[in-house]
Backbone as a ProteinNet text record, in pm:
[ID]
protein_1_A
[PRIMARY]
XXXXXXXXXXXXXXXXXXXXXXXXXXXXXXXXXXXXXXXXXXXXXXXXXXXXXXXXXXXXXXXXXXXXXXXXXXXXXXXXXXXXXXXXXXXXXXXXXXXXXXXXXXXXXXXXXXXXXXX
[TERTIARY]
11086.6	11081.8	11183.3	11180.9	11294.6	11266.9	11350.5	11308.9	11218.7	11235.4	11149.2	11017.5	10946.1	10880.2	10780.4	10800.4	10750.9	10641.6	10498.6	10429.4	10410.5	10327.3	10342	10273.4	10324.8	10237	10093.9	9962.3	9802.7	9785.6	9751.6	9686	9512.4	9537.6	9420.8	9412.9	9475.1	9469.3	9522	9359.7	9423.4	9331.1	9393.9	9395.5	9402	9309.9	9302.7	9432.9	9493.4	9607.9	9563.8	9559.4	9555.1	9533.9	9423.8	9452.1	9553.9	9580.9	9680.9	9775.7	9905.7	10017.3	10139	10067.3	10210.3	10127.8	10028.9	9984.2	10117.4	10104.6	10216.9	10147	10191.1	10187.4	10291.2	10248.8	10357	10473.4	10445.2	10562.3	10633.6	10597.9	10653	10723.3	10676.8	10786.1	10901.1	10845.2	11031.3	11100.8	11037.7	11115.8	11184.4	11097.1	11139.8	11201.8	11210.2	11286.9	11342.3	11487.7	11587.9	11483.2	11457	11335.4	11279.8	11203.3	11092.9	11164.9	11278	11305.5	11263.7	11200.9	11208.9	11092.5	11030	10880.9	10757.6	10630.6	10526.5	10472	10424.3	10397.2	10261.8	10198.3	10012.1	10011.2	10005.8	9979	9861	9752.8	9593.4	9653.1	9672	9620.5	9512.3	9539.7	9462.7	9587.5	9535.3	9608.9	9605.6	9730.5	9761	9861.2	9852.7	9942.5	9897.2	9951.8	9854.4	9985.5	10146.1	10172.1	10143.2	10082.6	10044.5	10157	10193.5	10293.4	10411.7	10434.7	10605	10675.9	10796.6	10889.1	10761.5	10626.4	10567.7	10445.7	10503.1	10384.3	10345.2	10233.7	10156.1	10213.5	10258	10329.3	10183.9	10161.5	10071.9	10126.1	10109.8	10184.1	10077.4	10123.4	9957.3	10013.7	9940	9969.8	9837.5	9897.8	9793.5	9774	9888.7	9859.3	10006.4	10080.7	10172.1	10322.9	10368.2	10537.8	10560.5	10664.7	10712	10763.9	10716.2	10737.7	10913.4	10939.8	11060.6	11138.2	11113.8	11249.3	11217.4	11053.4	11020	10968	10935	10859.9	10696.5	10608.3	10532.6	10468.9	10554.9	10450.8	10528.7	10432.5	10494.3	10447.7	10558.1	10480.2	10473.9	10428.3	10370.5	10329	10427.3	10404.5	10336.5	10207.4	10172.2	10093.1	10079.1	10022.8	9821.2	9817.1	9681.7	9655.7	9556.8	9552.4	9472.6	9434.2	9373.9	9357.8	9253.6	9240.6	9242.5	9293.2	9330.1	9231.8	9214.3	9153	9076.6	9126.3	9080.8	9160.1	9106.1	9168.4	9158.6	9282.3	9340.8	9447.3	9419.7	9482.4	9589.6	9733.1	9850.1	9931.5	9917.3	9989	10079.8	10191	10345	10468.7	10559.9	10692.7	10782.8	10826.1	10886.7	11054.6	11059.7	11196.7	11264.2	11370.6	11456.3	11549.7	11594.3	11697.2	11694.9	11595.8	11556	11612.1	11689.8	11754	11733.8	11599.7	11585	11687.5	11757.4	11865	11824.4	11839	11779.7	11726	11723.2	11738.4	11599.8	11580.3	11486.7	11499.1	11518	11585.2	11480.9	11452.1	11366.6	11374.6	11393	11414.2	11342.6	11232	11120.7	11006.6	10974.6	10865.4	10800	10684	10640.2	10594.3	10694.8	10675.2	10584	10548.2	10423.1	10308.1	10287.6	10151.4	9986.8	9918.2	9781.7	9712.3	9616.2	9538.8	9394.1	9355.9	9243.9	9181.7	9031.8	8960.1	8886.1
10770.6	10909.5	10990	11118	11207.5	11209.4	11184.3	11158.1	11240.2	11418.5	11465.8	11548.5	11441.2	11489.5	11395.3	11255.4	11151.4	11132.6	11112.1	11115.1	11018.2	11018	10906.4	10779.8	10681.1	10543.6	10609.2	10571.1	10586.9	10481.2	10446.8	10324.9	10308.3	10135.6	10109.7	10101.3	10176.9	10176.9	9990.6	9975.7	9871	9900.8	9920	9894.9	9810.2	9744.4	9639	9725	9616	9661	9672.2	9738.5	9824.9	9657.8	9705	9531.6	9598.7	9549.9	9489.5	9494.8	9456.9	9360.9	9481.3	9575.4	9727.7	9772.7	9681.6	9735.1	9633.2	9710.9	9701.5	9762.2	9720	9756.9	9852.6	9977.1	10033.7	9942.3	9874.6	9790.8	9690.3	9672.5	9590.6	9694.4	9860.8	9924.8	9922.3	9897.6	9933.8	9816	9697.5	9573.6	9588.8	9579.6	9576.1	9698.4	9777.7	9941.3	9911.5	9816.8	9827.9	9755.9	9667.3	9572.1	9731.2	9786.3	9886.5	9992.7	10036.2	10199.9	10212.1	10313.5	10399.2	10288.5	10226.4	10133.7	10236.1	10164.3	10224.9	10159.6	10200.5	10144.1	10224.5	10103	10155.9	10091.9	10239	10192.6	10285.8	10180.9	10239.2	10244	10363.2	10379.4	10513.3	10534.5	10606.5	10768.9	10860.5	10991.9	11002.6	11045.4	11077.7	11250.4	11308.5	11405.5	11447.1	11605	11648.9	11811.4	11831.4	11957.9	11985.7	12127.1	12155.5	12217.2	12286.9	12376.7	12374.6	12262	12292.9	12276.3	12321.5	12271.8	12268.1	12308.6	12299.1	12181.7	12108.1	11979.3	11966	11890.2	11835.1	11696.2	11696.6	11615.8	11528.8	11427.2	11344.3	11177.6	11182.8	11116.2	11006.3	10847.3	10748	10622.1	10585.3	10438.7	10355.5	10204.6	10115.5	10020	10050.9	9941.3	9844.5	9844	9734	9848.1	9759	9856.3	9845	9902.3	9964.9	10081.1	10139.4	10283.7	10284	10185.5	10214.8	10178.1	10086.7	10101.9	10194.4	10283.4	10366.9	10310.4	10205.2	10188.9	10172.8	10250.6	10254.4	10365.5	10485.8	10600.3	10578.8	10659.6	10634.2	10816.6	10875.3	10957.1	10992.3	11025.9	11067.9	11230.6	11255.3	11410.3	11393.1	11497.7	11510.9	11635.4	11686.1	11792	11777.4	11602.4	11623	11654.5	11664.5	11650.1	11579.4	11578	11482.3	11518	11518.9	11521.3	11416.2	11482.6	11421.9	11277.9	11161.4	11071.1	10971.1	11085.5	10977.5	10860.5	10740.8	10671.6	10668.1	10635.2	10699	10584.4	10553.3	10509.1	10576.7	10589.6	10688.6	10553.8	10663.9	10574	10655.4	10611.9	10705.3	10640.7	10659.8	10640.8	10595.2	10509.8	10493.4	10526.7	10559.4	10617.6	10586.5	10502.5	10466.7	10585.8	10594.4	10692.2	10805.1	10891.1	11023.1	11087.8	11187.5	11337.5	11464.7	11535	11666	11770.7	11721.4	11822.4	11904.5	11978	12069.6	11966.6	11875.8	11733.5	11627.5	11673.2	11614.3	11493.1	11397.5	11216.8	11148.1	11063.5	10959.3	10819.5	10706.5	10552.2	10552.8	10558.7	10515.2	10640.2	10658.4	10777	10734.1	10826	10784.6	10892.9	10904.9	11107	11088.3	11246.1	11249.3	11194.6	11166.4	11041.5	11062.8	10997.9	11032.3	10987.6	11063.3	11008.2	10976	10879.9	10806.1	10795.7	10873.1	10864.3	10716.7
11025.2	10988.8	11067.8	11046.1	11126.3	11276.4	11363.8	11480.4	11531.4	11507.2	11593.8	11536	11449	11346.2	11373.7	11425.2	11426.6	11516.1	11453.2	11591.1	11642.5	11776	11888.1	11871.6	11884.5	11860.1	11916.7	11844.7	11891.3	11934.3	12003.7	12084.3	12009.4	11968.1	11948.6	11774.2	11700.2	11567.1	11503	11441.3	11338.7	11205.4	11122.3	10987.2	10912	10777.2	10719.9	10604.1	10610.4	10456.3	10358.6	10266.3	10115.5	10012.4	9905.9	9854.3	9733.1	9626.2	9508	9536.5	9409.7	9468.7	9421.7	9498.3	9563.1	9668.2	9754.7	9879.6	9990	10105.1	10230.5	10394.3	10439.4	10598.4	10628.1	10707.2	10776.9	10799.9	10854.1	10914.6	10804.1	10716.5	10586.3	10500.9	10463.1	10383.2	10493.6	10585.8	10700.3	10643.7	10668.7	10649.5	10511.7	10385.1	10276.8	10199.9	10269.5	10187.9	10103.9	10104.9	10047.1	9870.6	9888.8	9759.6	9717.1	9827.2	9748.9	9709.9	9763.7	9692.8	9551.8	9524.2	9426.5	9319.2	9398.2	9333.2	9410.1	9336.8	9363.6	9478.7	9626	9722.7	9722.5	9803.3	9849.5	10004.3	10086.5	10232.6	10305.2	10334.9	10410.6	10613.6	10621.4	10747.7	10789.4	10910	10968.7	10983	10940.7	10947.7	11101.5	11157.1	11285.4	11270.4	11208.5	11176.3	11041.3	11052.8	10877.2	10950.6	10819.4	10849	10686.3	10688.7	10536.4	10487.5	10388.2	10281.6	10314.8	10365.6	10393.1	10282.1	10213.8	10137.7	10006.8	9990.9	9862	9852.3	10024.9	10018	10120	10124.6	10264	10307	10422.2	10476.6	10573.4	10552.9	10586.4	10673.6	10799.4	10887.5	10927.2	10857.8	10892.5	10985.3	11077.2	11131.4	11066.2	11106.6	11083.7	11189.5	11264.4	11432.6	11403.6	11300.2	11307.2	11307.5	11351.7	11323.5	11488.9	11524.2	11673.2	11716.7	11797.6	11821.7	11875.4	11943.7	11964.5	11858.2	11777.6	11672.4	11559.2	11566.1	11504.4	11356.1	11367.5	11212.9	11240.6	11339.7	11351.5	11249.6	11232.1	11158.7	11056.5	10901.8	10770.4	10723.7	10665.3	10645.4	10474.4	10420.4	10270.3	10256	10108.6	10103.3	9958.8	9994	9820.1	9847.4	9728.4	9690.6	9758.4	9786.2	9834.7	9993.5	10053.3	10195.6	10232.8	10342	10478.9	10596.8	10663.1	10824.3	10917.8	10997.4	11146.6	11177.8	11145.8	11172.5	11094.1	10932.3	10779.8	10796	10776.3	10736.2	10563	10514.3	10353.5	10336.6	10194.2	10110.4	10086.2	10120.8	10003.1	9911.1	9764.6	9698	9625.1	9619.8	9584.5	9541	9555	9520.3	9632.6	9675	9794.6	9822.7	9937.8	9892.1	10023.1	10041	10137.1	10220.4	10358.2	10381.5	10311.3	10276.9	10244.7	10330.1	10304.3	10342.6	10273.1	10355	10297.4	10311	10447.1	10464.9	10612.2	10658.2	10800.7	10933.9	10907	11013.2	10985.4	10857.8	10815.3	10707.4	10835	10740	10794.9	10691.3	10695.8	10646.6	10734.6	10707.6	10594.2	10588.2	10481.5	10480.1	10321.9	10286.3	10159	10135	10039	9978.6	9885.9	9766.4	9698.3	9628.4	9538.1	9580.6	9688.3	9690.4	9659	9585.4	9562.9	9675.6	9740.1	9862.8	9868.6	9875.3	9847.2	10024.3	10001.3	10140.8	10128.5
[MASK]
+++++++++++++++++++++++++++++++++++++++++++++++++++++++++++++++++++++++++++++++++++++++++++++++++++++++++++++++++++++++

């Protein structure tokens, strides 16, 4: 995600992965971006971050315990019109989108637009 947007590895978070065959691990849309752009991805973590109305959407920031904080594929974040609190763990399922540039310093390795959010 955009570097300074990104929140901090949580200690302790593990998450069972999302079942059917467009579920992924935080740490697997990093791996596979380039395969997933612009496919339908399903990733279950735990909400660690919730900014509401920005740009028109709720920006929803989830770990699941896999990824690495230092090369930063620990958080994933997902914007949709739905929301979530601070500690749901949630299903998002969306559109995946590689090297996203909103523009204003807001770039992201890996995201997941439109997303429907399942408690």
């Amino acid at each position: 995600g955009s570097k300074a947007n990104v929140a901090s590895l949580e200690k302790g978070i593990k998450v069972e992965k999302a079942s059917g065959t467009s579920a992924y691990t935080v740490a697997e849309v990093y791996a596979k971006g380039n395969s997933l752009d612009k496919k339908t991805v399903s990733v279950k973590g735990k909400v660690v971050k919730v900014s509401q109305g920005i740009m028109g959407r709720n920006w929803i920031h989830i770990q699941d315990g896999s990824g690495s904080q230092q090369k930063g594929t620990h958080n994933l974040v997902a914007t949709s019109q739905d929301t979530a609190n601070m500690g749901d763990i949630v299903t998002v399922t969306g559109t995946f989108a590689k090297d996203k540039d909103f523009g204003a310093g807001y770039l992201y390795k890996a995201i997941i637009e439109d997303a429907k959010v399942k408690k």
